[in-house]
Short mmCIF file of N, CA and C in Angstrom, two decimals:
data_model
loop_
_atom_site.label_atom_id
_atom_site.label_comp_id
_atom_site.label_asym_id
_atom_site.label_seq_id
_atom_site.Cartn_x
_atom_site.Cartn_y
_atom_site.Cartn_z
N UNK A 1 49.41 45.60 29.50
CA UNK A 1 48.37 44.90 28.76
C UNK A 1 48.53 43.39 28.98
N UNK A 2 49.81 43.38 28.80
CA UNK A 2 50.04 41.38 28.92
C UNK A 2 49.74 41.10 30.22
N UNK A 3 50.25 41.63 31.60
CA UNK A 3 49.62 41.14 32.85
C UNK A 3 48.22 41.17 33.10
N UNK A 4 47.77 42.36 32.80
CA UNK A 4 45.79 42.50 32.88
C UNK A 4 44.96 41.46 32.00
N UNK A 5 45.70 40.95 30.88
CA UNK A 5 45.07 39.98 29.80
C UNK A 5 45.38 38.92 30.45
N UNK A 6 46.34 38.21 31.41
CA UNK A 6 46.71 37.48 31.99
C UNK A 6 45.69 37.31 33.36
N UNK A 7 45.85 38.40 34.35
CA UNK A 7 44.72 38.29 35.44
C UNK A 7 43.49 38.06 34.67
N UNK A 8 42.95 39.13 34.13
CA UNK A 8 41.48 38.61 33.94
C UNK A 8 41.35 37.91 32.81
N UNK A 9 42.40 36.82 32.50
CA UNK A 9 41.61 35.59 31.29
C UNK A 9 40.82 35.95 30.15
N UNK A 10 41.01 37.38 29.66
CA UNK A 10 40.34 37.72 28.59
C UNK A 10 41.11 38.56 27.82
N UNK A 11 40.21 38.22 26.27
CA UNK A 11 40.74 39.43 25.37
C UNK A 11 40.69 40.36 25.40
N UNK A 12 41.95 40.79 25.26
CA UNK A 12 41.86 42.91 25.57
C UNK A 12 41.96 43.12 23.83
N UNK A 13 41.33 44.57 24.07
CA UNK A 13 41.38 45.02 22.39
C UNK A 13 42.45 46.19 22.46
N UNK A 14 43.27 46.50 21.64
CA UNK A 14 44.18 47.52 21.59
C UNK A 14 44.51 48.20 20.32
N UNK A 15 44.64 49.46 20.30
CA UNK A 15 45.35 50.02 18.89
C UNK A 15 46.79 49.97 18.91
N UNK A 16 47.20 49.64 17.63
CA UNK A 16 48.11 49.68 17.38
C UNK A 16 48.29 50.56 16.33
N UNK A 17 48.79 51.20 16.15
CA UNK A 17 49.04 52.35 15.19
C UNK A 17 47.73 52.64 14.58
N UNK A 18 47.27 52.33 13.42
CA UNK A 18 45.79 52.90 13.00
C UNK A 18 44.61 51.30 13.23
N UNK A 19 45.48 50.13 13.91
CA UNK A 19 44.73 48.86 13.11
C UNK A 19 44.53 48.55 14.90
N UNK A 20 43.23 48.54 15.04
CA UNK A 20 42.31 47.58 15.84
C UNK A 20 42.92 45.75 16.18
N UNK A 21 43.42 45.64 17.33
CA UNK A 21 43.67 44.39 17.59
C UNK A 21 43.16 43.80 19.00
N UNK A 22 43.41 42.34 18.80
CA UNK A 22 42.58 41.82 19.96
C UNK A 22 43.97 40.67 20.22
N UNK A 23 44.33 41.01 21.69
CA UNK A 23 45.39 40.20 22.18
C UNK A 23 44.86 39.44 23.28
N UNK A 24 45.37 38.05 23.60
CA UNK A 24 45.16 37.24 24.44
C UNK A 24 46.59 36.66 25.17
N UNK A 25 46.83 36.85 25.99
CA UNK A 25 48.16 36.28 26.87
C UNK A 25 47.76 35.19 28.04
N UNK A 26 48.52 34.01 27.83
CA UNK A 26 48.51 33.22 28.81
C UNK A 26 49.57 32.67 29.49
N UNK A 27 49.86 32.26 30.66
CA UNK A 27 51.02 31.96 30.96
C UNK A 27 50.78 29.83 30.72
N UNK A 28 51.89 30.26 30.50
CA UNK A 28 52.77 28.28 29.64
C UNK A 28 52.86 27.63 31.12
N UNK A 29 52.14 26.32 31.60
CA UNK A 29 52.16 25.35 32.77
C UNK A 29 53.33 24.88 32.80
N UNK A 30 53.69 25.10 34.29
CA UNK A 30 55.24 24.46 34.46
C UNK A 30 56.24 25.22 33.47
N UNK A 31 56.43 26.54 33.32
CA UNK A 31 57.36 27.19 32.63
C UNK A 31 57.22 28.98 33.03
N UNK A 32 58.39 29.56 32.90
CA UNK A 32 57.91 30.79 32.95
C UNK A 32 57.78 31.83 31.62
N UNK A 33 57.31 31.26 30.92
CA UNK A 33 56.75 31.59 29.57
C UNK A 33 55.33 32.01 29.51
N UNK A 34 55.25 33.00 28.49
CA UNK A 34 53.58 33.73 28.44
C UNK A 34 53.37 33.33 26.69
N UNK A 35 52.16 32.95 27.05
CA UNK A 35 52.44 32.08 25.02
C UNK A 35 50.93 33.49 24.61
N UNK A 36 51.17 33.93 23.58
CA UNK A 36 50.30 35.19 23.23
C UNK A 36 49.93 35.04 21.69
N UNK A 37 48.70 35.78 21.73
CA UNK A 37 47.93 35.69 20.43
C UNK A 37 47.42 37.15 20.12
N UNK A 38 47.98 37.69 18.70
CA UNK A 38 47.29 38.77 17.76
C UNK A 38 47.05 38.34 16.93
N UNK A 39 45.15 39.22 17.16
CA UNK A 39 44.94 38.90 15.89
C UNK A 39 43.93 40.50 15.34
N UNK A 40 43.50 40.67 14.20
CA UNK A 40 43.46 41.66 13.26
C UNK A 40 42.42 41.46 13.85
N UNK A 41 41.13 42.73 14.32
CA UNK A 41 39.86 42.90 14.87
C UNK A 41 39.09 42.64 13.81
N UNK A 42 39.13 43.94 12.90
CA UNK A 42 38.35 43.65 11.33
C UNK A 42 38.57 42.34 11.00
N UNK A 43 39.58 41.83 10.79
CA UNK A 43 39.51 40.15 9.79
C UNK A 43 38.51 39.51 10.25
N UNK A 44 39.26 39.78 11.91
CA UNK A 44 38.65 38.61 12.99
C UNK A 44 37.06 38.63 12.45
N UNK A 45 36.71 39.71 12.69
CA UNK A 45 35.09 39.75 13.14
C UNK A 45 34.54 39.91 11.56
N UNK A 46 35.07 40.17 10.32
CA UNK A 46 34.60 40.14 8.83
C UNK A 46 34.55 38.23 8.57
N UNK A 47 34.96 37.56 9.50
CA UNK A 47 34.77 36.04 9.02
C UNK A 47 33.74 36.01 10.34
N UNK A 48 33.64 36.49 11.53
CA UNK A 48 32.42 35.86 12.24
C UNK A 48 31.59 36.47 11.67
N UNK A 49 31.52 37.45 11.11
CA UNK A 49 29.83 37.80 10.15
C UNK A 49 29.43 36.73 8.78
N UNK A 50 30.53 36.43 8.05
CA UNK A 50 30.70 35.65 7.37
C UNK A 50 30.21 34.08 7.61
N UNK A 51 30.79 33.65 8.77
CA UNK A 51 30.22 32.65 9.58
C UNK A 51 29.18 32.58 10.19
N UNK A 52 28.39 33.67 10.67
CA UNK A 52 27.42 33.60 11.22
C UNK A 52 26.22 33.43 9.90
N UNK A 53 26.36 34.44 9.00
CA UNK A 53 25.70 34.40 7.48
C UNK A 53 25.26 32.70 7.29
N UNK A 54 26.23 32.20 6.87
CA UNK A 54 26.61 30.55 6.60
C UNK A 54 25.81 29.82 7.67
N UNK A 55 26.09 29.84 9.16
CA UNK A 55 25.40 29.22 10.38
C UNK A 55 23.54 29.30 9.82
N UNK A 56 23.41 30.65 9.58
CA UNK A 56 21.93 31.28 9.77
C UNK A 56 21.13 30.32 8.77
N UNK A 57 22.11 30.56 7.57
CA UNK A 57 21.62 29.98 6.32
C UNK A 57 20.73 28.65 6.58
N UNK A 58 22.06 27.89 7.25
CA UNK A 58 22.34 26.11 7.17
C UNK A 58 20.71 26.13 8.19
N UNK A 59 20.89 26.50 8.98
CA UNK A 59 20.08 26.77 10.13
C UNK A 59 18.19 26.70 9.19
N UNK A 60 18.62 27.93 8.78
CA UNK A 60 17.39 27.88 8.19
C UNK A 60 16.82 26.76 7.06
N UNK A 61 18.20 26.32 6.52
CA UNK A 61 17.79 25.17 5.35
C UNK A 61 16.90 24.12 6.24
N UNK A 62 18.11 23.66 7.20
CA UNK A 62 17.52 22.55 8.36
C UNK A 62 16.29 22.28 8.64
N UNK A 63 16.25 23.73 8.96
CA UNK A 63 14.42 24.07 9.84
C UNK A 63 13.49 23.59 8.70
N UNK A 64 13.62 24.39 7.26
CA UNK A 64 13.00 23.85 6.26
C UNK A 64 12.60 22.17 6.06
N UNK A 65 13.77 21.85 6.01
CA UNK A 65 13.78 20.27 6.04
C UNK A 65 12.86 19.54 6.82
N UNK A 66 13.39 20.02 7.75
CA UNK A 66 12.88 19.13 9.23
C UNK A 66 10.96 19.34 9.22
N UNK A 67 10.63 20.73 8.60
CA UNK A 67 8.99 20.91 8.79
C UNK A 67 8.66 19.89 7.43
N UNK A 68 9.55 19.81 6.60
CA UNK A 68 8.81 19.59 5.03
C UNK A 68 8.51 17.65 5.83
N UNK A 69 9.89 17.11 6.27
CA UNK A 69 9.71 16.01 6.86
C UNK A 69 8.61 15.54 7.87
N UNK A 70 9.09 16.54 8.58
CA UNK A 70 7.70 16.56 9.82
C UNK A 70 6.46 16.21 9.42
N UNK A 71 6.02 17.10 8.46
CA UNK A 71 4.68 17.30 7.72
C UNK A 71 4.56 15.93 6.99
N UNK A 72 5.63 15.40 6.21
CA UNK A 72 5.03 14.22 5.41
C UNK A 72 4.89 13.27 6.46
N UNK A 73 5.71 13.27 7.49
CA UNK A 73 5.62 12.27 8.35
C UNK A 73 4.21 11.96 9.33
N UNK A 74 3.77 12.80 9.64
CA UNK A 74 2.53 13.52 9.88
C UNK A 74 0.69 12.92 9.05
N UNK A 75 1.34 13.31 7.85
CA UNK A 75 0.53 12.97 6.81
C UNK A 75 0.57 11.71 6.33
N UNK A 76 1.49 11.14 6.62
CA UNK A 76 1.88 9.60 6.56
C UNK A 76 0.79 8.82 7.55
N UNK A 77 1.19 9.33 8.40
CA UNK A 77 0.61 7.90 10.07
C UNK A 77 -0.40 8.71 10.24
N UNK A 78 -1.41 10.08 10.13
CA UNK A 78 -2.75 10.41 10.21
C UNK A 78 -3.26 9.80 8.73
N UNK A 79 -2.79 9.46 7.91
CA UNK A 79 -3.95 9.14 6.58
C UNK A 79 -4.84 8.29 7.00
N UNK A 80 -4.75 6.93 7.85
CA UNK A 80 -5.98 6.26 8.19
C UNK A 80 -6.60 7.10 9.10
N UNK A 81 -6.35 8.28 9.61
CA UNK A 81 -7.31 8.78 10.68
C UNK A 81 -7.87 10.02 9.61
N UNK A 82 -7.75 10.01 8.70
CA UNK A 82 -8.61 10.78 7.89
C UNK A 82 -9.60 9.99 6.61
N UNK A 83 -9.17 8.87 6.67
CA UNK A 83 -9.95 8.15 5.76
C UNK A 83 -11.26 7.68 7.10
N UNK A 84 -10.81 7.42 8.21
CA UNK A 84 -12.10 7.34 9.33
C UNK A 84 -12.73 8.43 9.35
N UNK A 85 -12.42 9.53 9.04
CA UNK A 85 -13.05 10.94 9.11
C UNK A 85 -14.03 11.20 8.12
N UNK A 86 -13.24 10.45 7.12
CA UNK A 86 -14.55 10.71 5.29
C UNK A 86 -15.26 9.43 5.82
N UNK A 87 -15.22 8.92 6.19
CA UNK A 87 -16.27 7.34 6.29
C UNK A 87 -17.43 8.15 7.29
N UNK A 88 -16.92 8.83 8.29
CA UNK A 88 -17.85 9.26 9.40
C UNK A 88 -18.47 10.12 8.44
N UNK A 89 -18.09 10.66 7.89
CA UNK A 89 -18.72 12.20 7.37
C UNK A 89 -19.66 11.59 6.55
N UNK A 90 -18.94 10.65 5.68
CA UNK A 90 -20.38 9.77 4.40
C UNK A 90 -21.60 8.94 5.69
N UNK A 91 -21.39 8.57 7.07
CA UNK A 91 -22.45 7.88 7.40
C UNK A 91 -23.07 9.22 8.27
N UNK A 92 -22.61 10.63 8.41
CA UNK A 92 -23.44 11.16 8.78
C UNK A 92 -24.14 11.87 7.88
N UNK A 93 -23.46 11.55 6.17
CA UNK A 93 -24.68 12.59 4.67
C UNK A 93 -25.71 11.10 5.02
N UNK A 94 -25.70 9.72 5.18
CA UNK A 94 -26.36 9.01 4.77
C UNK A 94 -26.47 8.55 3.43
N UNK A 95 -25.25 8.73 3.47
CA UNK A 95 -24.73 8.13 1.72
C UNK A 95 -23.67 7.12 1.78
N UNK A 96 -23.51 6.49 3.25
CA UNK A 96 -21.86 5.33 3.49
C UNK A 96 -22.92 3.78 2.86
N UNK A 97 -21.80 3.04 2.46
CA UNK A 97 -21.79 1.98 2.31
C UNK A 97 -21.88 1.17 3.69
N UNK A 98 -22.55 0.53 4.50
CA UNK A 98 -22.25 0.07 5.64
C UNK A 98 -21.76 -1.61 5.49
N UNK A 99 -21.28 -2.03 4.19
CA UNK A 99 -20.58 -3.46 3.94
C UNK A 99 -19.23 -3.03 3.80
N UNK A 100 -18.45 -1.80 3.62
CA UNK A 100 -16.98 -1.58 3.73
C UNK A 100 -16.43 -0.80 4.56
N UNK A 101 -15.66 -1.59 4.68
CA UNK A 101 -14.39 -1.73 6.21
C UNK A 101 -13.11 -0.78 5.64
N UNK A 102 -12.21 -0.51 7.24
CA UNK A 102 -11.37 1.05 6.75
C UNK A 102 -10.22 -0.48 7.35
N UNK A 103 -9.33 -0.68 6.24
CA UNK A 103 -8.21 -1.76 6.75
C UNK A 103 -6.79 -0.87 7.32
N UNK A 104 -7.00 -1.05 8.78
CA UNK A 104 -5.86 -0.18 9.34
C UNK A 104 -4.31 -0.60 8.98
N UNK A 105 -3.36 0.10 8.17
CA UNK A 105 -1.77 0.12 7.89
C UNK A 105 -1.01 -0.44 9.58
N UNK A 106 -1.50 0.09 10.25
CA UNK A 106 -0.63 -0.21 11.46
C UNK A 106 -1.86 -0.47 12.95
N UNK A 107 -0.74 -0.87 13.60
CA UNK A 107 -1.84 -0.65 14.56
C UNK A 107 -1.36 -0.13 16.10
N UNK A 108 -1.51 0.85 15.59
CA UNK A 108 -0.98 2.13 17.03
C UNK A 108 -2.85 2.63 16.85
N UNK A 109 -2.77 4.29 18.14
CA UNK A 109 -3.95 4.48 18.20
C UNK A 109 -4.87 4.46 16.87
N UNK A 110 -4.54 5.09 15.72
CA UNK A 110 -5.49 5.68 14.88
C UNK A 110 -5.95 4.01 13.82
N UNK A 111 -5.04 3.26 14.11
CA UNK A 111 -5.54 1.65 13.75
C UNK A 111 -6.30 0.94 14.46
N UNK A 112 -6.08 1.50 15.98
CA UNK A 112 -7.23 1.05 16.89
C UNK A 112 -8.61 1.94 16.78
N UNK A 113 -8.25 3.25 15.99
CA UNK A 113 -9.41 3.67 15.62
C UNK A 113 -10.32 3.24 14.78
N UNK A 114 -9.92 2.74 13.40
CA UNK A 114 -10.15 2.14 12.82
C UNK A 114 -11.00 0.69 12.92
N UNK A 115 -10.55 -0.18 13.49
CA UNK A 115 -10.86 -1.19 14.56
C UNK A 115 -12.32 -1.00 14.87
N UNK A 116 -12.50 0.11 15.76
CA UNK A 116 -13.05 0.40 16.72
C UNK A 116 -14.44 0.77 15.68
N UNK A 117 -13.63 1.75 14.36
CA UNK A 117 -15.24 2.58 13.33
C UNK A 117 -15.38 0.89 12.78
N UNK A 118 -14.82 0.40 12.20
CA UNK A 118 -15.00 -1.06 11.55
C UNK A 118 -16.26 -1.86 12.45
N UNK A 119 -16.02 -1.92 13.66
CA UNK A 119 -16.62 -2.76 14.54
C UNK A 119 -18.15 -2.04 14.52
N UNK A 120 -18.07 -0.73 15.05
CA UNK A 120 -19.50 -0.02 14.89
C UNK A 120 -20.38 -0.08 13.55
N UNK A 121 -19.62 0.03 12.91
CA UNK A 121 -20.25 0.52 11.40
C UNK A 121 -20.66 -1.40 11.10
N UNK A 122 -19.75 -2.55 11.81
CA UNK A 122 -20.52 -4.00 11.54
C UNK A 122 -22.00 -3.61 12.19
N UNK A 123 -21.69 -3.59 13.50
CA UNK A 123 -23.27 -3.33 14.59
C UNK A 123 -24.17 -2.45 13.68
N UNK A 124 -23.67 -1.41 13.57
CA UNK A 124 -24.78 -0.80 12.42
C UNK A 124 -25.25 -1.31 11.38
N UNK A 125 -24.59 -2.19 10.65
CA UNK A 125 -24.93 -2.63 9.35
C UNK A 125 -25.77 -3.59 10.30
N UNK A 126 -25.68 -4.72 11.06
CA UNK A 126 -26.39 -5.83 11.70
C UNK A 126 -27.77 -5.49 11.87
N UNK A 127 -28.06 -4.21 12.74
CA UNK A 127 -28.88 -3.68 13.21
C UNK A 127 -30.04 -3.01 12.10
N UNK A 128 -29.37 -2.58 10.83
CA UNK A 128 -30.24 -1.87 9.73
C UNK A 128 -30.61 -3.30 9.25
N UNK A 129 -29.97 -4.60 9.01
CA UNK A 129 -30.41 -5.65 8.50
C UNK A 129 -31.67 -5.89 9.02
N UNK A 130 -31.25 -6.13 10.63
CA UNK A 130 -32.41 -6.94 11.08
C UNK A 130 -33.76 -5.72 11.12
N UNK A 131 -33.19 -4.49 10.99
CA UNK A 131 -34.82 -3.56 11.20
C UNK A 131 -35.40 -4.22 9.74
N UNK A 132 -34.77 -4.21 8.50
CA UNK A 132 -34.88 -4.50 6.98
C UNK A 132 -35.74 -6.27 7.35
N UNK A 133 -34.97 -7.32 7.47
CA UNK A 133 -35.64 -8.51 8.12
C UNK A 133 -37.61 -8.03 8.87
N UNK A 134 -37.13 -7.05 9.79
CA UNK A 134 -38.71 -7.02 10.37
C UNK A 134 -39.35 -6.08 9.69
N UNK A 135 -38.80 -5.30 9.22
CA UNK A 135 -40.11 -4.35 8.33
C UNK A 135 -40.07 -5.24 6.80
N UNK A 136 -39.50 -6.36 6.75
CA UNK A 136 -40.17 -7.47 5.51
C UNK A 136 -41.12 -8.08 6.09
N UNK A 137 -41.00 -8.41 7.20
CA UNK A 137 -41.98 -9.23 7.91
C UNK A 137 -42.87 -8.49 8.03
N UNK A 138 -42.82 -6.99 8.88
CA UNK A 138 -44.04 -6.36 8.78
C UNK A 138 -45.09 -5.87 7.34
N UNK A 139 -44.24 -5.82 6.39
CA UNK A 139 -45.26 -5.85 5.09
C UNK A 139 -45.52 -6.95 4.97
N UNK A 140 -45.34 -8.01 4.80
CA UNK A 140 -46.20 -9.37 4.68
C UNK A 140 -47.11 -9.26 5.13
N UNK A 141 -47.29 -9.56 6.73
CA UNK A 141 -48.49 -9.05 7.38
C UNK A 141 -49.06 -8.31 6.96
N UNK A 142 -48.76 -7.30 6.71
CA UNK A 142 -49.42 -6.23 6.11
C UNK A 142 -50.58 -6.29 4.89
N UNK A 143 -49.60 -7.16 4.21
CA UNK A 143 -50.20 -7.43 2.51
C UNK A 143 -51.37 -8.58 2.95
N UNK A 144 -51.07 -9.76 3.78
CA UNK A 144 -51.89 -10.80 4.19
C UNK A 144 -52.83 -9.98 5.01
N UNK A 145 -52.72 -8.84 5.79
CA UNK A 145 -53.92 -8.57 6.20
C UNK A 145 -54.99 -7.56 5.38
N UNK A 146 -54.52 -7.09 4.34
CA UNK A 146 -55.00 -6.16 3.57
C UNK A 146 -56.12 -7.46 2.46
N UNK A 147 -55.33 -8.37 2.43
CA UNK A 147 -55.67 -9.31 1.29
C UNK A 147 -56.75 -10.10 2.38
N UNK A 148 -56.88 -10.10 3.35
CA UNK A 148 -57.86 -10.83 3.92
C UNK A 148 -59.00 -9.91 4.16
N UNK A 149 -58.74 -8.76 4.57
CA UNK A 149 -59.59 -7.47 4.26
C UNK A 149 -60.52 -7.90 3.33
N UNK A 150 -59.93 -7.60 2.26
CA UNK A 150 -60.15 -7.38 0.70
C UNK A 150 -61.37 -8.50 0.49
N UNK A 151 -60.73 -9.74 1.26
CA UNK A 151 -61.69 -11.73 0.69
C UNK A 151 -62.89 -10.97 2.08
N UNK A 152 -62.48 -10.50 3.33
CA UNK A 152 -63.64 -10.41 3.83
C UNK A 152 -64.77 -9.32 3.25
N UNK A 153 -64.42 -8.00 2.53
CA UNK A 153 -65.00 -7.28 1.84
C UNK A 153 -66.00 -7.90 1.02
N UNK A 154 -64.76 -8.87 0.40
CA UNK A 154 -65.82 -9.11 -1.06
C UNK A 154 -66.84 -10.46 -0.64
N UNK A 155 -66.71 -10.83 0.88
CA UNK A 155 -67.69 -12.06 1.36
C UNK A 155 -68.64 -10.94 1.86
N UNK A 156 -68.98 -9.81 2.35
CA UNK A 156 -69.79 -9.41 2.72
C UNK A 156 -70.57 -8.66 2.01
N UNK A 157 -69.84 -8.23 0.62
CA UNK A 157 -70.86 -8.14 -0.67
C UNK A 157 -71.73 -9.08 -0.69
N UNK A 158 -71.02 -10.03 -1.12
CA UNK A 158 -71.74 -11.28 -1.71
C UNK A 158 -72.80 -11.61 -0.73
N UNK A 159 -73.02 -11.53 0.62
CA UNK A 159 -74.00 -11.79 1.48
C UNK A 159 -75.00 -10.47 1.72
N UNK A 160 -74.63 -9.19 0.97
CA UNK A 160 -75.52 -8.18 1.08
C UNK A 160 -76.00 -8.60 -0.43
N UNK A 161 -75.75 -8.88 -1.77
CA UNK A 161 -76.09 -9.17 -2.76
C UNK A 161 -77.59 -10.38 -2.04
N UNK A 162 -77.16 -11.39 -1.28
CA UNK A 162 -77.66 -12.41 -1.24
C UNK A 162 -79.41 -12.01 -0.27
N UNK A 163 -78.86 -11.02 0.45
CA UNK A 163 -79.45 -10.16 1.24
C UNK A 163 -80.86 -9.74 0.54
N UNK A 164 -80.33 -9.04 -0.42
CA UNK A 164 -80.80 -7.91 -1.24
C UNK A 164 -81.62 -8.87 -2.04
N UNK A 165 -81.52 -9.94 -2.33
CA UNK A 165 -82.22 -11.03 -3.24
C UNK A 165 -83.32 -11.65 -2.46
N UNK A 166 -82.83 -11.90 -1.16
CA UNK A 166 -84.03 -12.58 0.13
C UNK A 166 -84.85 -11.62 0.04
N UNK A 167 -84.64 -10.34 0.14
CA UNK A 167 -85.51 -9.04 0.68
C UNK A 167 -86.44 -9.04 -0.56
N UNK A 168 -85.83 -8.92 -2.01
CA UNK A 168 -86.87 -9.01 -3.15
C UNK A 168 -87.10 -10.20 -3.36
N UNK A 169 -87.53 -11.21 -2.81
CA UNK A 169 -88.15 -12.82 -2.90
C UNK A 169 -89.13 -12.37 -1.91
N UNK A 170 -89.06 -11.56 -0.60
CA UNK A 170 -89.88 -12.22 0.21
C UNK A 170 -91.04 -10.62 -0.04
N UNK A 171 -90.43 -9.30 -0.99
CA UNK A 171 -91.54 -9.12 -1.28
C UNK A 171 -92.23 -9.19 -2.13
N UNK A 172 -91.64 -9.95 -3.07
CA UNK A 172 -92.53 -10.16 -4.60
C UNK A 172 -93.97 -11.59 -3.81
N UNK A 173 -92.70 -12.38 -2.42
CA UNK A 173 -93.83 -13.09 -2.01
C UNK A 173 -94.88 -12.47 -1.54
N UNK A 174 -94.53 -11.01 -0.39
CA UNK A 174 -96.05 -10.45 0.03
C UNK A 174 -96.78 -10.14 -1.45
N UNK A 175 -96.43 -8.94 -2.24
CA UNK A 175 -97.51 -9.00 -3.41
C UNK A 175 -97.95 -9.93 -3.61
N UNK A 176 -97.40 -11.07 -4.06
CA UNK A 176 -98.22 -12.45 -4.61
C UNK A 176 -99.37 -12.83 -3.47
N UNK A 177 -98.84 -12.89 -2.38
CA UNK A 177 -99.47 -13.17 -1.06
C UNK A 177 -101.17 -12.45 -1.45
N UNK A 178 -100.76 -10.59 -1.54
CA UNK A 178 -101.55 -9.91 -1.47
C UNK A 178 -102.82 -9.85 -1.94
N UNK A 179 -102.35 -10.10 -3.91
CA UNK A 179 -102.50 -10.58 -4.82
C UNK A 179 -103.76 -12.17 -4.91
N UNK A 180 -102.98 -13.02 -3.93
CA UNK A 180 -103.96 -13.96 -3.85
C UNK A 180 -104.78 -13.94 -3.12
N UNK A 181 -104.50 -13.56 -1.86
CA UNK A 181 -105.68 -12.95 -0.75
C UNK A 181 -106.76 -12.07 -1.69
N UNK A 182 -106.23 -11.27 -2.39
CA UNK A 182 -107.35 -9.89 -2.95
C UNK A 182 -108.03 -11.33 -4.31
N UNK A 183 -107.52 -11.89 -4.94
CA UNK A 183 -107.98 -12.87 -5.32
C UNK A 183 -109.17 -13.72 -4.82
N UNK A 184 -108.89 -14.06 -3.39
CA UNK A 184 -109.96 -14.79 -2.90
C UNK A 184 -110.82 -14.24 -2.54
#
């Protein structure tokens, strides 16, 4: 057993009377000595289950950790890319404010996102101004041309009134006319 544990560099397992053992023999450098190790199979391997139990555990606590971290960490540096997400979502109900700005925490991509909705959502606001600017302008016009309408309406009464007065002058003149002719 001690020479074969010796050639092939490994633990041999052996009985010894009723008890399971695991021997290791090596030979001592620069000596002719074999330095050797028994040890109890059961013990041995009732603490690597034991140990492995413990490993699995820790293992699994870790993993726990590391996702619970992960996740806040996660949820940390995406929060401005979800507050750009409710801003988009309110200017696509047509219910956003287009005078408030998303103030980016940092400025890696999702701050350059930010940036970037900030800048659009100015152009947009600029752009609804100035349509607001010309459709004021266009009701003015509007009202000034309705209201000139209205003065030319009521001038062309007044000249069908005036109308309507020539027409009964000039025939009360034929009767009279008629009148005096049948007279003479």
């Amino acid at each position: 057993v001690i020479d074969r544990s010796m050639a092939e560099n490994k633990i041999q397992t052996v009985m010894v009377g009723d008890v399971e053992k695991l021997l290791f023999f090596t030979a001592v450098p620069s000596t002719d000595w074999v330095l050797g190790i028994e040890l109890d199979k059961e013990v041995e391997y009732t603490n690597i289950g034991a140990l492995f139990m413990q490993l699995t555990s820790i293992s699994v606590a870790i993993t726990i950790l590391v996702v619970i971290v992960f996740s806040a960490l996660v949820g940390f540096l995406l929060r401005d890319l979800g507050r750009v997400s409710q801003a988009l979502a309110e200017i696509a109900d047509g219910d956003a404010d287009l005078t408030q700005r998303i103030e980016p925490r940092y400025q890696d991509e999702v701050g350059a996102l930010a940036n970037n909705f900030n800048q659009f959502v100015g152009n947009m606001h600029g752009m609804i101004k100035r349509f607001h600017e010309v459709s004021q302008g266009l009701t003015l016009q509007a009202e000034n041309t309705a209201a000139q309408a209205h003065e030319r309406t009521r001038r062309i009464m007044v000249q069908q009134d005036e109308i309507n007065m020539v027409a009964t002058a000039i025939n009360e003149m034929a009767a009279a006319t008629q009148e005096i002719a049948g007279n003479a």
